[in-house]
PDB file of C-alpha atoms in Angstrom:
ATOM      1  CA  UNK Q 264       0.033  -6.072   8.457  1.00 43.00           C
ATOM      2  CA  UNK Q 265      -3.197  -4.465   9.581  1.00 38.00           C
ATOM      3  CA  UNK Q 266      -2.251  -1.459   7.456  1.00 40.00           C
ATOM      4  CA  UNK Q 267      -3.273  -3.242   4.270  1.00 35.00           C
ATOM      5  CA  UNK Q 268      -6.439  -4.960   5.366  1.00 32.00           C
ATOM      6  CA  UNK Q 269      -8.604  -2.109   3.978  1.00 34.00           C
ATOM      7  CA  UNK Q 270     -11.473  -2.323   1.528  1.00 28.00           C
ATOM      8  CA  UNK Q 271     -10.994  -1.765  -2.198  1.00 29.00           C
ATOM      9  CA  UNK Q 272     -13.204   1.203  -3.104  1.00 27.00           C
ATOM     10  CA  UNK Q 273     -13.653   0.578  -6.836  1.00 26.00           C
ATOM     11  CA  UNK Q 274     -12.001   3.788  -8.048  1.00 28.00           C
ATOM     12  CA  UNK Q 275      -8.646   2.958  -6.519  1.00 33.00           C
ATOM     13  CA  UNK Q 276      -9.203   5.393  -3.649  1.00 35.00           C
ATOM     14  CA  UNK Q 277      -7.249   4.712  -0.480  1.00 37.00           C
ATOM     15  CA  UNK Q 278      -7.223   6.478   2.880  1.00 39.00           C
ATOM     16  CA  UNK Q 279      -3.805   7.129   4.390  1.00 37.00           C
ATOM     17  CA  UNK Q 280      -2.489   8.557   7.622  1.00 36.00           C
ATOM     18  CA  UNK Q 281      -0.841  11.902   8.119  1.00 38.00           C
ATOM     19  CA  UNK Q 282      -0.960  14.257  11.046  1.00 38.00           C
ATOM     20  CA  UNK Q 283      -0.111  17.896  10.481  1.00 37.00           C
ATOM     21  CA  UNK Q 284      -1.399  20.994  12.223  1.00 38.00           C
ATOM     22  CA  UNK Q 285      -1.478  24.761  11.962  1.00 38.00           C
ATOM     23  CA  UNK Q 286      -3.267  27.510  13.874  1.00 39.00           C
ATOM     24  CA  UNK Q 287      -3.842  31.076  12.710  1.00 37.00           C
ATOM     25  CA  UNK Q 288      -5.802  34.141  13.834  1.00 34.00           C
ATOM     26  CA  UNK Q 289      -7.710  35.269  10.748  1.00 38.00           C
ATOM     27  CA  UNK Q 290      -9.326  38.299  12.358  1.00 34.00           C
ATOM     28  CA  UNK Q 291     -10.385  39.570  15.736  1.00 30.00           C
ATOM     29  CA  UNK Q 292     -13.962  38.481  15.006  1.00 36.00           C
ATOM     30  CA  UNK Q 293     -13.072  34.854  14.298  1.00 39.00           C
ATOM     31  CA  UNK Q 294     -11.894  32.032  16.485  1.00 38.00           C
ATOM     32  CA  UNK Q 295      -8.468  30.569  15.609  1.00 42.00           C
ATOM     33  CA  UNK Q 296      -8.706  27.363  13.603  1.00 46.00           C
ATOM     34  CA  UNK Q 297      -6.808  24.252  14.525  1.00 50.00           C
ATOM     35  CA  UNK Q 298      -6.195  22.423  11.267  1.00 50.00           C
ATOM     36  CA  UNK Q 299      -4.953  18.883  10.951  1.00 51.00           C
ATOM     37  CA  UNK Q 300      -4.964  16.006   8.541  1.00 51.00           C
ATOM     38  CA  UNK Q 301      -5.623  12.695  10.254  1.00 51.00           C
ATOM     39  CA  UNK Q 302      -6.338   9.131   9.224  1.00 45.00           C
ATOM     40  CA  UNK Q 303      -9.629   7.381   9.809  1.00 46.00           C
ATOM     41  CA  UNK Q 304      -7.748   4.542  11.521  1.00 45.00           C
ATOM     42  CA  UNK Q 305      -5.445   6.719  13.619  1.00 45.00           C
ATOM     43  CA  UNK Q 306      -2.294   5.251  12.096  1.00 45.00           C
ATOM     44  CA  UNK Q 307       1.075   7.030  12.438  1.00 42.00           C
ATOM     45  CA  UNK Q 308       2.116   9.692   9.892  1.00 42.00           C
ATOM     46  CA  UNK Q 309       3.727   7.440   7.314  1.00 49.00           C
ATOM     47  CA  UNK Q 310       2.537   7.522   3.707  1.00 71.00           C
ATOM     48  CA  UNK Q 311       3.265   4.912   1.084  1.00 78.00           C
ATOM     49  CA  UNK Q 312       1.029   5.359  -1.962  1.00 81.00           C
ATOM     50  CA  UNK Q 313       0.717   3.641  -5.322  1.00 84.00           C
ATOM     51  CA  UNK Q 314       1.652   5.836  -8.282  1.00 85.00           C
ATOM     52  CA  UNK Q 315      -1.123   6.931 -10.612  1.00 85.00           C
ATOM     53  CA  UNK Q 316      -3.810   6.407  -7.969  1.00 81.00           C
ATOM     54  CA  UNK Q 317      -6.432   8.681  -6.485  1.00 81.00           C
ATOM     55  CA  UNK Q 318      -5.707   9.016  -2.790  1.00 80.00           C
ATOM     56  CA  UNK Q 319      -8.213  10.239  -0.222  1.00 81.00           C
ATOM     57  CA  UNK Q 320      -7.254  12.384   2.752  1.00 81.00           C
ATOM     58  CA  UNK Q 321      -9.207  13.422   5.823  1.00 80.00           C
ATOM     59  CA  UNK Q 322      -9.096  17.045   6.974  1.00 81.00           C
ATOM     60  CA  UNK Q 323     -10.168  17.876  10.533  1.00 80.00           C
ATOM     61  CA  UNK Q 324     -10.952  21.467  11.517  1.00 79.00           C
ATOM     62  CA  UNK Q 325     -11.843  22.647  14.994  1.00 78.00           C
ATOM     63  CA  UNK Q 326     -13.883  25.867  14.943  1.00 77.00           C
ATOM     64  CA  UNK Q 327     -16.673  27.541  16.891  1.00 79.00           C
ATOM     65  CA  UNK Q 328     -18.855  27.861  13.766  1.00 79.00           C
ATOM     66  CA  UNK Q 329     -19.811  25.614  10.864  1.00 83.00           C
ATOM     67  CA  UNK Q 330     -17.290  26.182   8.059  1.00 82.00           C
ATOM     68  CA  UNK Q 331     -16.815  25.120   4.437  1.00 85.00           C
ATOM     69  CA  UNK Q 332     -13.072  24.955   3.715  1.00 87.00           C
ATOM     70  CA  UNK Q 333     -11.376  25.418   0.352  1.00 91.00           C
ATOM     71  CA  UNK Q 334      -7.992  23.879  -0.457  1.00 92.00           C
ATOM     72  CA  UNK Q 335      -5.130  24.607  -2.820  1.00 92.00           C
ATOM     73  CA  UNK Q 336      -2.348  22.034  -3.240  1.00 91.00           C
ATOM     74  CA  UNK Q 337       1.002  21.913  -5.027  1.00 92.00           C
ATOM     75  CA  UNK Q 338       2.905  18.670  -5.688  1.00 90.00           C
ATOM     76  CA  UNK Q 339       6.696  18.465  -5.883  1.00 90.00           C
ATOM     77  CA  UNK Q 340       9.052  15.569  -6.640  1.00 86.00           C
ATOM     78  CA  UNK Q 341      11.798  15.489  -4.015  1.00 84.00           C
ATOM     79  CA  UNK Q 342      15.355  14.557  -4.980  1.00 77.00           C
ATOM     80  CA  UNK Q 343      17.859  15.324  -2.244  1.00 71.00           C
ATOM     81  CA  UNK Q 344      17.645  19.043  -1.505  1.00 71.00           C
ATOM     82  CA  UNK Q 345      15.831  19.766  -4.788  1.00 75.00           C
ATOM     83  CA  UNK Q 346      12.031  19.756  -5.154  1.00 77.00           C
ATOM     84  CA  UNK Q 347      10.834  19.884  -8.765  1.00 85.00           C
ATOM     85  CA  UNK Q 348       7.204  20.913  -9.333  1.00 87.00           C
ATOM     86  CA  UNK Q 349       4.867  18.213 -10.642  1.00 87.00           C
ATOM     87  CA  UNK Q 350       1.555  20.075 -10.430  1.00 86.00           C
ATOM     88  CA  UNK Q 351       0.631  23.435  -8.912  1.00 90.00           C
ATOM     89  CA  UNK Q 352      -2.589  25.194  -8.020  1.00 90.00           C
ATOM     90  CA  UNK Q 353      -4.641  22.028  -7.628  1.00 91.00           C
ATOM     91  CA  UNK Q 354      -8.077  22.761  -6.152  1.00 91.00           C
ATOM     92  CA  UNK Q 355      -9.367  19.465  -4.752  1.00 90.00           C
ATOM     93  CA  UNK Q 356     -13.074  19.249  -4.018  1.00 89.00           C
ATOM     94  CA  UNK Q 357     -13.810  18.995  -0.320  1.00 90.00           C
ATOM     95  CA  UNK Q 358     -16.851  17.156   1.028  1.00 88.00           C
ATOM     96  CA  UNK Q 359     -18.027  16.917   4.597  1.00 89.00           C
ATOM     97  CA  UNK Q 360     -17.519  13.693   6.506  1.00 84.00           C
ATOM     98  CA  UNK Q 361     -20.175  13.614   9.207  1.00 81.00           C
ATOM     99  CA  UNK Q 362     -22.666  16.090  10.611  1.00 79.00           C
ATOM    100  CA  UNK Q 363     -22.601  19.858   9.960  1.00 78.00           C
ATOM    101  CA  UNK Q 364     -22.031  21.293  13.397  1.00 79.00           C
ATOM    102  CA  UNK Q 365     -19.608  23.530  15.229  1.00 75.00           C
ATOM    103  CA  UNK Q 366     -16.626  22.059  17.012  1.00 80.00           C
ATOM    104  CA  UNK Q 367     -14.670  19.239  15.423  1.00 82.00           C
ATOM    105  CA  UNK Q 368     -15.585  19.054  11.724  1.00 85.00           C
ATOM    106  CA  UNK Q 369     -14.236  16.422   9.358  1.00 84.00           C
ATOM    107  CA  UNK Q 370     -13.852  16.707   5.600  1.00 86.00           C
ATOM    108  CA  UNK Q 371     -12.481  14.488   2.833  1.00 86.00           C
ATOM    109  CA  UNK Q 372     -10.612  15.408  -0.311  1.00 87.00           C
ATOM    110  CA  UNK Q 373      -8.808  13.414  -2.987  1.00 85.00           C
ATOM    111  CA  UNK Q 374      -5.640  13.938  -5.001  1.00 84.00           C
ATOM    112  CA  UNK Q 375      -4.391  12.072  -8.063  1.00 83.00           C
ATOM    113  CA  UNK Q 376      -0.802  11.056  -7.411  1.00 80.00           C
ATOM    114  CA  UNK Q 377       1.561  11.079 -10.423  1.00 80.00           C
ATOM    115  CA  UNK Q 378       2.176   7.895 -12.410  1.00 82.00           C
ATOM    116  CA  UNK Q 379       5.899   7.524 -11.723  1.00 80.00           C
ATOM    117  CA  UNK Q 380       8.047   4.663 -13.000  1.00 83.00           C
ATOM    118  CA  UNK Q 381      10.210   4.413  -9.898  1.00 86.00           C
ATOM    119  CA  UNK Q 382       9.862   4.953  -6.170  1.00 88.00           C
ATOM    120  CA  UNK Q 383       9.812   8.685  -5.535  1.00 86.00           C
ATOM    121  CA  UNK Q 384       9.238  11.016  -2.607  1.00 87.00           C
ATOM    122  CA  UNK Q 385       6.489  13.532  -3.350  1.00 87.00           C
ATOM    123  CA  UNK Q 386       5.883  16.679  -1.288  1.00 87.00           C
ATOM    124  CA  UNK Q 387       2.352  18.035  -0.839  1.00 86.00           C
ATOM    125  CA  UNK Q 388       2.105  21.715   0.032  1.00 89.00           C
ATOM    126  CA  UNK Q 389      -1.476  22.556   0.948  1.00 88.00           C
ATOM    127  CA  UNK Q 390      -3.252  25.775   1.935  1.00 90.00           C
ATOM    128  CA  UNK Q 391      -6.765  26.171   3.338  1.00 89.00           C
ATOM    129  CA  UNK Q 392      -9.296  29.000   3.613  1.00 88.00           C
ATOM    130  CA  UNK Q 393     -12.902  29.141   4.810  1.00 84.00           C
ATOM    131  CA  UNK Q 394     -14.373  31.705   2.388  1.00 85.00           C
ATOM    132  CA  UNK Q 395     -13.845  32.921  -1.182  1.00 88.00           C
ATOM    133  CA  UNK Q 396     -12.135  36.096   0.004  1.00 88.00           C
ATOM    134  CA  UNK Q 397     -10.532  34.605   3.097  1.00 87.00           C
ATOM    135  CA  UNK Q 398      -6.843  34.403   3.833  1.00 88.00           C
ATOM    136  CA  UNK Q 399      -5.041  31.243   2.732  1.00 90.00           C
ATOM    137  CA  UNK Q 400      -3.567  29.439   5.737  1.00 87.00           C
ATOM    138  CA  UNK Q 401      -0.564  27.219   4.933  1.00 86.00           C
ATOM    139  CA  UNK Q 402      -0.388  23.698   6.288  1.00 79.00           C
ATOM    140  CA  UNK Q 403       2.996  22.097   6.975  1.00 74.00           C
ATOM    141  CA  UNK Q 404       4.378  20.209   3.995  1.00 79.00           C
ATOM    142  CA  UNK Q 405       3.583  16.505   3.829  1.00 79.00           C
ATOM    143  CA  UNK Q 406       6.115  14.088   2.337  1.00 81.00           C
ATOM    144  CA  UNK Q 407       4.645  10.971   0.757  1.00 82.00           C
ATOM    145  CA  UNK Q 408       6.402   8.115  -0.977  1.00 85.00           C
ATOM    146  CA  UNK Q 409       4.909   7.133  -4.315  1.00 87.00           C
ATOM    147  CA  UNK Q 410       5.520   3.555  -5.436  1.00 88.00           C
ATOM    148  CA  UNK Q 411       4.837   2.115  -8.918  1.00 91.00           C
ATOM    149  CA  UNK Q 412       2.676  -0.998  -9.228  1.00 90.00           C
ATOM    150  CA  UNK Q 413       5.280  -3.655 -10.072  1.00 93.00           C
ATOM    151  CA  UNK Q 414       4.228  -7.002  -8.595  1.00 94.00           C
ATOM    152  CA  UNK Q 415       2.910  -8.404 -11.904  1.00 95.00           C
ATOM    153  CA  UNK Q 416       6.183  -7.786 -13.742  1.00 95.00           C
ATOM    154  CA  UNK Q 417       8.153  -9.060 -10.744  1.00 96.00           C
ATOM    155  CA  UNK Q 418       6.156 -12.301 -10.711  1.00 96.00           C
ATOM    156  CA  UNK Q 419       6.533 -12.743 -14.491  1.00 96.00           C
ATOM    157  CA  UNK Q 420      10.310 -12.357 -14.272  1.00 96.00           C
ATOM    158  CA  UNK Q 421      10.439 -14.747 -11.329  1.00 95.00           C
ATOM    159  CA  UNK Q 422       8.514 -17.489 -13.155  1.00 93.00           C
ATOM    160  CA  UNK Q 423      10.631 -17.010 -16.297  1.00 93.00           C
ATOM    161  CA  UNK Q 424      13.882 -17.446 -14.345  1.00 91.00           C
ATOM    162  CA  UNK Q 425      12.834 -19.942 -11.674  1.00 90.00           C
ATOM    163  CA  UNK Q 426      10.970 -23.165 -12.608  1.00 88.00           C
ATOM    164  CA  UNK Q 427       7.901 -23.129 -10.366  1.00 89.00           C
ATOM    165  CA  UNK Q 428       4.840 -25.211  -9.551  1.00 87.00           C
ATOM    166  CA  UNK Q 429       1.904 -24.738  -7.203  1.00 88.00           C
ATOM    167  CA  UNK Q 430      -0.302 -26.819  -4.969  1.00 84.00           C
ATOM    168  CA  UNK Q 431      -3.693 -27.850  -6.318  1.00 81.00           C
ATOM    169  CA  UNK Q 432      -6.924 -26.150  -5.228  1.00 78.00           C
ATOM    170  CA  UNK Q 433      -5.245 -22.890  -4.219  1.00 82.00           C
ATOM    171  CA  UNK Q 434      -7.842 -20.515  -5.628  1.00 85.00           C
ATOM    172  CA  UNK Q 435      -6.327 -17.279  -4.353  1.00 89.00           C
ATOM    173  CA  UNK Q 436      -2.929 -18.157  -5.790  1.00 90.00           C
ATOM    174  CA  UNK Q 437      -4.550 -19.165  -9.053  1.00 90.00           C
ATOM    175  CA  UNK Q 438      -6.207 -15.732  -9.298  1.00 91.00           C
ATOM    176  CA  UNK Q 439      -2.903 -13.953  -8.622  1.00 94.00           C
ATOM    177  CA  UNK Q 440      -1.099 -15.935 -11.333  1.00 94.00           C
ATOM    178  CA  UNK Q 441      -3.936 -15.248 -13.787  1.00 93.00           C
ATOM    179  CA  UNK Q 442      -3.819 -11.509 -13.069  1.00 94.00           C
ATOM    180  CA  UNK Q 443      -0.085 -11.534 -13.762  1.00 94.00           C
ATOM    181  CA  UNK Q 444      -0.585 -13.526 -16.961  1.00 94.00           C
ATOM    182  CA  UNK Q 445       1.677 -16.408 -15.942  1.00 93.00           C
ATOM    183  CA  UNK Q 446       1.133 -20.155 -16.089  1.00 91.00           C
ATOM    184  CA  UNK Q 447       2.322 -22.011 -13.004  1.00 89.00           C
ATOM    185  CA  UNK Q 448       1.358 -25.700 -13.256  1.00 86.00           C
ATOM    186  CA  UNK Q 449      -0.088 -27.673 -10.363  1.00 84.00           C
ATOM    187  CA  UNK Q 450       1.999 -30.309  -8.635  1.00 81.00           C
ATOM    188  CA  UNK Q 451       1.604 -32.462  -5.537  1.00 73.00           C
ATOM    189  CA  UNK Q 452       4.422 -32.952  -2.998  1.00 68.00           C
ATOM    190  CA  UNK Q 453       4.818 -36.546  -4.164  1.00 70.00           C
ATOM    191  CA  UNK Q 454       5.117 -35.528  -7.821  1.00 74.00           C
ATOM    192  CA  UNK Q 455       7.457 -32.721  -6.866  1.00 70.00           C
ATOM    193  CA  UNK Q 456       9.931 -35.200  -5.408  1.00 68.00           C
ATOM    194  CA  UNK Q 457      10.286 -36.746  -8.873  1.00 70.00           C
ATOM    195  CA  UNK Q 458      10.584 -33.421 -10.736  1.00 71.00           C
ATOM    196  CA  UNK Q 459      14.280 -32.449 -10.830  1.00 70.00           C
ATOM    197  CA  UNK Q 460      13.546 -29.215 -12.741  1.00 73.00           C
ATOM    198  CA  UNK Q 461      11.229 -27.655 -10.164  1.00 76.00           C
ATOM    199  CA  UNK Q 462      12.900 -25.140  -7.852  1.00 84.00           C
ATOM    200  CA  UNK Q 463       9.949 -23.419  -6.115  1.00 89.00           C
ATOM    201  CA  UNK Q 464       6.555 -24.685  -4.971  1.00 86.00           C
ATOM    202  CA  UNK Q 465       3.765 -22.198  -4.117  1.00 91.00           C
ATOM    203  CA  UNK Q 466       1.003 -23.038  -1.635  1.00 86.00           C
ATOM    204  CA  UNK Q 467      -1.869 -21.162  -0.029  1.00 85.00           C
ATOM    205  CA  UNK Q 468      -2.860 -22.462   3.387  1.00 78.00           C
ATOM    206  CA  UNK Q 469      -6.107 -21.519   5.124  1.00 60.00           C
ATOM    207  CA  UNK Q 470      -4.685 -22.630   8.462  1.00 50.00           C
ATOM    208  CA  UNK Q 471      -1.433 -22.124  10.308  1.00 48.00           C
ATOM    209  CA  UNK Q 472       0.221 -25.429   9.461  1.00 53.00           C
ATOM    210  CA  UNK Q 473       1.099 -27.041   6.147  1.00 59.00           C
ATOM    211  CA  UNK Q 474       2.912 -30.196   5.143  1.00 64.00           C
ATOM    212  CA  UNK Q 475       6.216 -29.279   3.494  1.00 61.00           C
ATOM    213  CA  UNK Q 476       7.085 -30.760   0.119  1.00 64.00           C
ATOM    214  CA  UNK Q 477       8.971 -34.038   0.207  1.00 64.00           C
ATOM    215  CA  UNK Q 478      11.787 -32.762  -2.013  1.00 68.00           C
ATOM    216  CA  UNK Q 479      14.446 -30.957   0.088  1.00 67.00           C
ATOM    217  CA  UNK Q 480      15.896 -29.270  -3.003  1.00 76.00           C
ATOM    218  CA  UNK Q 481      12.653 -27.354  -3.603  1.00 82.00           C
ATOM    219  CA  UNK Q 482      12.009 -24.029  -1.866  1.00 88.00           C
ATOM    220  CA  UNK Q 483       8.468 -23.686  -0.648  1.00 87.00           C
ATOM    221  CA  UNK Q 484       6.589 -20.329  -0.690  1.00 90.00           C
ATOM    222  CA  UNK Q 485       3.441 -20.503   1.420  1.00 89.00           C
ATOM    223  CA  UNK Q 486       0.837 -17.840   2.109  1.00 91.00           C
ATOM    224  CA  UNK Q 487      -0.748 -18.539   5.481  1.00 86.00           C
ATOM    225  CA  UNK Q 488      -2.442 -16.910   8.449  1.00 83.00           C
ATOM    226  CA  UNK Q 489      -0.834 -14.808  11.151  1.00 80.00           C
ATOM    227  CA  UNK Q 490       2.669 -14.445   9.733  1.00 83.00           C
ATOM    228  CA  UNK Q 491       2.620 -10.698  10.388  1.00 78.00           C
ATOM    229  CA  UNK Q 492       4.283  -7.803   8.624  1.00 82.00           C
ATOM    230  CA  UNK Q 493       7.454  -9.641   7.642  1.00 88.00           C
ATOM    231  CA  UNK Q 494       8.371 -12.852   5.862  1.00 89.00           C
ATOM    232  CA  UNK Q 495       9.544 -15.940   7.745  1.00 89.00           C
ATOM    233  CA  UNK Q 496      12.175 -18.408   6.538  1.00 91.00           C
ATOM    234  CA  UNK Q 497      12.353 -21.818   8.199  1.00 87.00           C
ATOM    235  CA  UNK Q 498      13.646 -25.265   7.339  1.00 85.00           C
ATOM    236  CA  UNK Q 499      11.225 -28.183   7.285  1.00 78.00           C
ATOM    237  CA  UNK Q 500      12.063 -31.592   8.716  1.00 77.00           C
ATOM    238  CA  UNK Q 501      12.677 -32.927   5.216  1.00 75.00           C
ATOM    239  CA  UNK Q 502      15.288 -30.220   4.672  1.00 78.00           C
ATOM    240  CA  UNK Q 503      13.234 -27.981   2.372  1.00 80.00           C
ATOM    241  CA  UNK Q 504      13.447 -24.227   2.962  1.00 87.00           C
ATOM    242  CA  UNK Q 505      10.047 -22.614   3.589  1.00 88.00           C
ATOM    243  CA  UNK Q 506       9.354 -18.915   2.904  1.00 92.00           C
ATOM    244  CA  UNK Q 507       6.134 -17.948   4.716  1.00 91.00           C
ATOM    245  CA  UNK Q 508       4.096 -14.823   3.907  1.00 92.00           C
ATOM    246  CA  UNK Q 509       0.872 -13.603   5.481  1.00 92.00           C
ATOM    247  CA  UNK Q 510      -2.056 -14.807   3.361  1.00 89.00           C
ATOM    248  CA  UNK Q 511      -3.768 -11.413   3.351  1.00 89.00           C
ATOM    249  CA  UNK Q 512      -1.031 -10.147   1.024  1.00 92.00           C
ATOM    250  CA  UNK Q 513      -2.711 -11.935  -1.886  1.00 92.00           C
ATOM    251  CA  UNK Q 514      -5.893  -9.865  -1.621  1.00 89.00           C
ATOM    252  CA  UNK Q 515      -4.106  -6.518  -1.346  1.00 89.00           C
ATOM    253  CA  UNK Q 516      -1.476  -6.534  -4.076  1.00 92.00           C
ATOM    254  CA  UNK Q 517      -3.295  -3.883  -6.132  1.00 90.00           C
ATOM    255  CA  UNK Q 518      -4.318  -1.685  -3.221  1.00 84.00           C
ATOM    256  CA  UNK Q 519      -1.484  -1.549  -0.688  1.00 86.00           C
ATOM    257  CA  UNK Q 520       2.206  -0.953  -1.459  1.00 88.00           C
ATOM    258  CA  UNK Q 521       3.175  -2.691   1.795  1.00 88.00           C
ATOM    259  CA  UNK Q 522       1.524  -5.895   0.577  1.00 90.00           C
ATOM    260  CA  UNK Q 523       3.328  -5.594  -2.751  1.00 93.00           C
ATOM    261  CA  UNK Q 524       6.607  -5.074  -0.901  1.00 92.00           C
ATOM    262  CA  UNK Q 525       6.178  -8.241   1.166  1.00 94.00           C
ATOM    263  CA  UNK Q 526       5.199 -10.236  -1.917  1.00 95.00           C
ATOM    264  CA  UNK Q 527       8.245  -9.087  -3.872  1.00 95.00           C
ATOM    265  CA  UNK Q 528      10.560  -9.705  -0.902  1.00 94.00           C
ATOM    266  CA  UNK Q 529       9.230 -13.242  -0.633  1.00 94.00           C
ATOM    267  CA  UNK Q 530       9.914 -13.841  -4.328  1.00 95.00           C
ATOM    268  CA  UNK Q 531      13.429 -12.402  -4.079  1.00 95.00           C
ATOM    269  CA  UNK Q 532      14.150 -14.576  -1.034  1.00 94.00           C
ATOM    270  CA  UNK Q 533      12.792 -17.695  -2.728  1.00 92.00           C
ATOM    271  CA  UNK Q 534      14.817 -16.980  -5.864  1.00 91.00           C
ATOM    272  CA  UNK Q 535      18.019 -16.650  -3.844  1.00 91.00           C
ATOM    273  CA  UNK Q 536      17.333 -19.813  -1.844  1.00 89.00           C
ATOM    274  CA  UNK Q 537      16.346 -21.831  -4.914  1.00 83.00           C
ATOM    275  CA  UNK Q 538      19.532 -21.208  -6.853  1.00 76.00           C
ATOM    276  CA  UNK Q 539      21.240 -24.526  -7.656  1.00 70.00           C
TER     277      UNK Q 539
END
């Protein structure tokens, strides 16, 4: 879950991890360049990006002299063995990340990913050069997975189909429901036991333990600390099924597709368990 504990940067810019490399001898007078794209956090080369977002990449060059790289990028939508062009000849602006000195030099550049309506693999083909008349050096293709922002619609459909209530004084949950434009009324465990219509009860715990609702027929969805990068399903002593999700998901629904995925899995699990 650490992958989505980043900071929201205002312009929906996220930093992701990829590692690719290429070396080329440009001329006998120049040192070969080792070119790679790496993440700031050193995460493995797996990209999951929200559609329609500006995504920031980090470019690392190793050279014996100070250089100012230029980039050219093409985007393709991948479908099986076919790659259909989305945008070609993109020239992202590159800015230096750190001191201007020979050796390892880091740069940042951003790309606007397409606003797709469904999950789609997108291929980035990028070339780099270090002068206006220099030779373009190809980097290996990078395959990203672009995911639409869907959690709001998923939550709306869930609330429409599954009668739900929430614990009182759960501010983070209240904000999430407001952002989705849904009204989920408050209810205490005692009141829930006398509400035959309620099927799901949402709670947000600041600690690792919570009292389950007293009604065994109600499925409980709780956001709490230290659940990890998966959901947990347990049965409380009263017989109620409890779907636990890491609490940090609530703060990252708009910025990290992994958080959205866990949130939607929790809702799907709760819906299945709450069926009469």
